[in-house]
JSON list of C-alpha atoms in Angstrom, two decimals:
[
{"chain": "J", "resi": 1313, "resn": "MET", "atom": "CA", "xyz": [-34.94, 2.06, 11.36]},
{"chain": "J", "resi": 1314, "resn": "GLU", "atom": "CA", "xyz": [-32.27, 0.92, 13.62]},
{"chain": "J", "resi": 1315, "resn": "THR", "atom": "CA", "xyz": [-29.18, 2.55, 13.47]},
{"chain": "J", "resi": 1316, "resn": "PRO", "atom": "CA", "xyz": [-26.69, 0.62, 11.44]},
{"chain": "J", "resi": 1317, "resn": "THR", "atom": "CA", "xyz": [-23.50, 1.67, 13.66]},
{"chain": "J", "resi": 1318, "resn": "PRO", "atom": "CA", "xyz": [-23.25, -1.04, 16.31]},
{"chain": "J", "resi": 1319, "resn": "SER", "atom": "CA", "xyz": [-23.40, -3.98, 14.20]},
{"chain": "J", "resi": 1320, "resn": "ARG", "atom": "CA", "xyz": [-20.96, -2.05, 11.88]},
{"chain": "J", "resi": 1321, "resn": "LEU", "atom": "CA", "xyz": [-18.75, -1.14, 14.78]},
{"chain": "J", "resi": 1322, "resn": "LYS", "atom": "CA", "xyz": [-19.00, -4.91, 15.93]},
{"chain": "J", "resi": 1323, "resn": "SER", "atom": "CA", "xyz": [-18.28, -6.20, 12.38]},
{"chain": "J", "resi": 1324, "resn": "ALA", "atom": "CA", "xyz": [-15.29, -3.53, 11.95]},
{"chain": "J", "resi": 1325, "resn": "ARG", "atom": "CA", "xyz": [-13.52, -4.69, 15.31]},
{"chain": "J", "resi": 1326, "resn": "LYS", "atom": "CA", "xyz": [-13.68, -8.49, 14.95]},
{"chain": "J", "resi": 1327, "resn": "ALA", "atom": "CA", "xyz": [-12.23, -7.80, 11.29]},
{"chain": "J", "resi": 1328, "resn": "ALA", "atom": "CA", "xyz": [-9.55, -5.82, 12.93]},
{"chain": "J", "resi": 1329, "resn": "GLY", "atom": "CA", "xyz": [-9.01, -8.75, 14.93]},
{"chain": "J", "resi": 1330, "resn": "LEU", "atom": "CA", "xyz": [-9.15, -6.59, 18.21]},
{"chain": "J", "resi": 1331, "resn": "THR", "atom": "CA", "xyz": [-11.43, -7.31, 21.17]},
{"chain": "J", "resi": 1332, "resn": "GLN", "atom": "CA", "xyz": [-13.67, -4.45, 22.76]},
{"chain": "J", "resi": 1333, "resn": "GLN", "atom": "CA", "xyz": [-11.38, -4.08, 26.03]},
{"chain": "J", "resi": 1334, "resn": "GLN", "atom": "CA", "xyz": [-8.37, -3.70, 23.17]},
{"chain": "J", "resi": 1335, "resn": "LEU", "atom": "CA", "xyz": [-10.09, -1.29, 20.73]},
{"chain": "J", "resi": 1336, "resn": "GLY", "atom": "CA", "xyz": [-11.13, 0.63, 23.69]},
{"chain": "J", "resi": 1337, "resn": "MET", "atom": "CA", "xyz": [-7.80, 1.13, 25.17]},
{"chain": "J", "resi": 1338, "resn": "ALA", "atom": "CA", "xyz": [-6.29, 1.97, 21.90]},
{"chain": "J", "resi": 1339, "resn": "LEU", "atom": "CA", "xyz": [-8.92, 4.73, 21.82]},
{"chain": "J", "resi": 1340, "resn": "GLY", "atom": "CA", "xyz": [-7.44, 5.76, 25.65]},
{"chain": "J", "resi": 1341, "resn": "MET", "atom": "CA", "xyz": [-9.97, 4.55, 27.77]},
{"chain": "J", "resi": 1342, "resn": "GLU", "atom": "CA", "xyz": [-9.44, 3.15, 31.06]},
{"chain": "J", "resi": 1343, "resn": "PRO", "atom": "CA", "xyz": [-8.53, -0.82, 31.03]},
{"chain": "J", "resi": 1344, "resn": "ASN", "atom": "CA", "xyz": [-11.03, -1.43, 33.36]},
{"chain": "J", "resi": 1345, "resn": "THR", "atom": "CA", "xyz": [-13.97, 0.22, 31.69]},
{"chain": "J", "resi": 1346, "resn": "ALA", "atom": "CA", "xyz": [-12.88, -0.06, 28.19]},
{"chain": "J", "resi": 1347, "resn": "SER", "atom": "CA", "xyz": [-14.70, -3.17, 27.22]},
{"chain": "J", "resi": 1348, "resn": "ALA", "atom": "CA", "xyz": [-17.84, -2.46, 28.88]},
{"chain": "J", "resi": 1349, "resn": "ARG", "atom": "CA", "xyz": [-17.91, 1.38, 27.07]},
{"chain": "J", "resi": 1350, "resn": "MET", "atom": "CA", "xyz": [-17.56, -0.83, 23.88]},
{"chain": "J", "resi": 1351, "resn": "ASN", "atom": "CA", "xyz": [-20.05, -2.95, 24.74]},
{"chain": "J", "resi": 1352, "resn": "GLN", "atom": "CA", "xyz": [-22.43, -0.40, 25.10]},
{"chain": "J", "resi": 1353, "resn": "TYR", "atom": "CA", "xyz": [-21.61, 1.15, 21.79]},
{"chain": "J", "resi": 1354, "resn": "GLU", "atom": "CA", "xyz": [-21.81, -2.09, 20.28]},
{"chain": "J", "resi": 1355, "resn": "LYS", "atom": "CA", "xyz": [-25.03, -2.85, 21.59]},
{"chain": "J", "resi": 1356, "resn": "GLY", "atom": "CA", "xyz": [-26.41, 0.18, 20.89]},
{"chain": "J", "resi": 1357, "resn": "LYS", "atom": "CA", "xyz": [-27.42, 1.25, 24.40]},
{"chain": "J", "resi": 1358, "resn": "HIS", "atom": "CA", "xyz": [-25.22, 4.29, 24.19]},
{"chain": "J", "resi": 1359, "resn": "ALA", "atom": "CA", "xyz": [-23.85, 6.00, 20.89]},
{"chain": "J", "resi": 1360, "resn": "PRO", "atom": "CA", "xyz": [-20.22, 7.63, 20.32]},
{"chain": "J", "resi": 1361, "resn": "ASP", "atom": "CA", "xyz": [-20.03, 11.11, 19.43]},
{"chain": "J", "resi": 1362, "resn": "PHE", "atom": "CA", "xyz": [-18.86, 12.26, 15.86]},
{"chain": "J", "resi": 1363, "resn": "LEU", "atom": "CA", "xyz": [-15.47, 12.70, 17.23]},
{"chain": "J", "resi": 1364, "resn": "THR", "atom": "CA", "xyz": [-15.15, 9.59, 19.10]},
{"chain": "J", "resi": 1365, "resn": "MET", "atom": "CA", "xyz": [-16.19, 7.92, 15.86]},
{"chain": "J", "resi": 1366, "resn": "LYS", "atom": "CA", "xyz": [-13.72, 9.42, 13.72]},
{"chain": "J", "resi": 1367, "resn": "ARG", "atom": "CA", "xyz": [-11.33, 7.92, 16.23]},
{"chain": "J", "resi": 1368, "resn": "ILE", "atom": "CA", "xyz": [-12.61, 4.73, 16.24]},
{"chain": "J", "resi": 1369, "resn": "ALA", "atom": "CA", "xyz": [-12.96, 4.57, 12.60]},
{"chain": "J", "resi": 1370, "resn": "LYS", "atom": "CA", "xyz": [-9.14, 5.41, 12.16]},
{"chain": "J", "resi": 1371, "resn": "GLU", "atom": "CA", "xyz": [-7.94, 2.76, 14.70]},
{"chain": "J", "resi": 1372, "resn": "LEU", "atom": "CA", "xyz": [-9.91, 0.15, 12.72]},
{"chain": "J", "resi": 1373, "resn": "ASP", "atom": "CA", "xyz": [-9.11, 1.63, 9.30]},
{"chain": "J", "resi": 1374, "resn": "VAL", "atom": "CA", "xyz": [-12.40, 2.17, 8.04]},
{"chain": "J", "resi": 1375, "resn": "PRO", "atom": "CA", "xyz": [-14.19, 5.50, 6.56]},
{"chain": "J", "resi": 1376, "resn": "VAL", "atom": "CA", "xyz": [-16.32, 7.10, 9.51]},
{"chain": "J", "resi": 1377, "resn": "ALA", "atom": "CA", "xyz": [-19.22, 7.05, 7.09]},
{"chain": "J", "resi": 1378, "resn": "TYR", "atom": "CA", "xyz": [-19.35, 3.25, 6.73]},
{"chain": "J", "resi": 1379, "resn": "PHE", "atom": "CA", "xyz": [-20.69, 3.26, 10.18]},
{"chain": "J", "resi": 1380, "resn": "TYR", "atom": "CA", "xyz": [-23.61, 5.70, 9.32]},
{"chain": "J", "resi": 1381, "resn": "CYS", "atom": "CA", "xyz": [-24.61, 4.27, 5.97]},
{"chain": "J", "resi": 1382, "resn": "GLU", "atom": "CA", "xyz": [-28.22, 2.99, 5.82]},
{"chain": "J", "resi": 1383, "resn": "GLU", "atom": "CA", "xyz": [-27.87, 0.72, 3.05]},
{"chain": "J", "resi": 1384, "resn": "ASP", "atom": "CA", "xyz": [-25.39, -2.38, 3.57]},
{"chain": "J", "resi": 1385, "resn": "LYS", "atom": "CA", "xyz": [-24.31, -2.08, -0.39]},
{"chain": "J", "resi": 1386, "resn": "LEU", "atom": "CA", "xyz": [-23.26, 1.26, -0.09]},
{"chain": "J", "resi": 1387, "resn": "ALA", "atom": "CA", "xyz": [-21.42, 0.66, 3.00]},
{"chain": "J", "resi": 1388, "resn": "GLU", "atom": "CA", "xyz": [-19.48, -1.95, 1.95]},
{"chain": "J", "resi": 1389, "resn": "LEU", "atom": "CA", "xyz": [-18.83, 0.09, -1.01]},
{"chain": "J", "resi": 1390, "resn": "ILE", "atom": "CA", "xyz": [-17.49, 3.06, 1.10]},
{"chain": "J", "resi": 1391, "resn": "ARG", "atom": "CA", "xyz": [-15.59, 0.81, 2.94]},
{"chain": "J", "resi": 1392, "resn": "VAL", "atom": "CA", "xyz": [-13.67, -0.62, -0.19]},
{"chain": "J", "resi": 1393, "resn": "TRP", "atom": "CA", "xyz": [-13.74, 2.54, -1.89]},
{"chain": "J", "resi": 1394, "resn": "SER", "atom": "CA", "xyz": [-11.18, 3.90, 1.41]},
{"chain": "J", "resi": 1395, "resn": "ASN", "atom": "CA", "xyz": [-8.55, 1.31, -0.11]},
{"chain": "J", "resi": 1396, "resn": "MET", "atom": "CA", "xyz": [-8.52, 2.16, -3.73]},
{"chain": "J", "resi": 1397, "resn": "SER", "atom": "CA", "xyz": [-5.92, 4.10, -5.86]},
{"chain": "J", "resi": 1398, "resn": "GLU", "atom": "CA", "xyz": [-6.87, 7.78, -6.82]},
{"chain": "J", "resi": 1399, "resn": "ASP", "atom": "CA", "xyz": [-6.92, 6.10, -10.70]},
{"chain": "J", "resi": 1400, "resn": "VAL", "atom": "CA", "xyz": [-9.68, 3.41, -9.89]},
{"chain": "J", "resi": 1401, "resn": "ARG", "atom": "CA", "xyz": [-12.32, 5.93, -8.11]},
{"chain": "J", "resi": 1402, "resn": "ASN", "atom": "CA", "xyz": [-11.73, 8.39, -11.00]},
{"chain": "J", "resi": 1403, "resn": "GLN", "atom": "CA", "xyz": [-12.24, 4.82, -13.22]},
{"chain": "J", "resi": 1404, "resn": "ILE", "atom": "CA", "xyz": [-15.44, 4.13, -11.14]},
{"chain": "J", "resi": 1405, "resn": "ILE", "atom": "CA", "xyz": [-16.72, 7.57, -11.28]},
{"chain": "J", "resi": 1406, "resn": "GLN", "atom": "CA", "xyz": [-16.50, 7.60, -14.72]},
{"chain": "J", "resi": 1407, "resn": "ILE", "atom": "CA", "xyz": [-18.09, 4.34, -15.40]},
{"chain": "J", "resi": 1408, "resn": "THR", "atom": "CA", "xyz": [-21.06, 5.35, -12.97]},
{"chain": "J", "resi": 1409, "resn": "LYS", "atom": "CA", "xyz": [-21.40, 8.45, -14.80]},
{"chain": "J", "resi": 1410, "resn": "ASP", "atom": "CA", "xyz": [-21.84, 6.75, -17.84]},
{"chain": "J", "resi": 1411, "resn": "ASN", "atom": "CA", "xyz": [-24.42, 3.99, -16.58]},
{"chain": "J", "resi": 1412, "resn": "SER", "atom": "CA", "xyz": [-26.52, 6.92, -14.95]},
{"chain": "J", "resi": 1413, "resn": "SER", "atom": "CA", "xyz": [-26.41, 8.79, -18.40]},
{"chain": "J", "resi": 1414, "resn": "GLU", "atom": "CA", "xyz": [-27.41, 5.61, -20.08]},
{"chain": "J", "resi": 1415, "resn": "SER", "atom": "CA", "xyz": [-30.51, 4.74, -17.56]},
{"chain": "J", "resi": 1416, "resn": "ASP", "atom": "CA", "xyz": [-31.88, 8.30, -18.36]},
{"chain": "J", "resi": 1417, "resn": "LEU", "atom": "CA", "xyz": [-32.12, 7.97, -22.14]}
]
């Protein structure tokens, strides 16, 4: 399986309304190389190291785990989860536990 990072990076960048160059420059890359470098990441030719990925995630306002998750639905849940209140998160955890207990019966 190919890594999901390139396509998720492109999707998150576009959702944030940024060009490759704008994102790269926001991360401190030189203006003349920012677009090319981000393009390499989005094409999967090169992969950012974890610390760079954390910076990208922060800039795009998504959890870093979103970029690495293999399952699309779980990745979407991770993205949505990051915007939920602690109370809603706890409710979801409880519902999930309750439902998983029922399936064990």
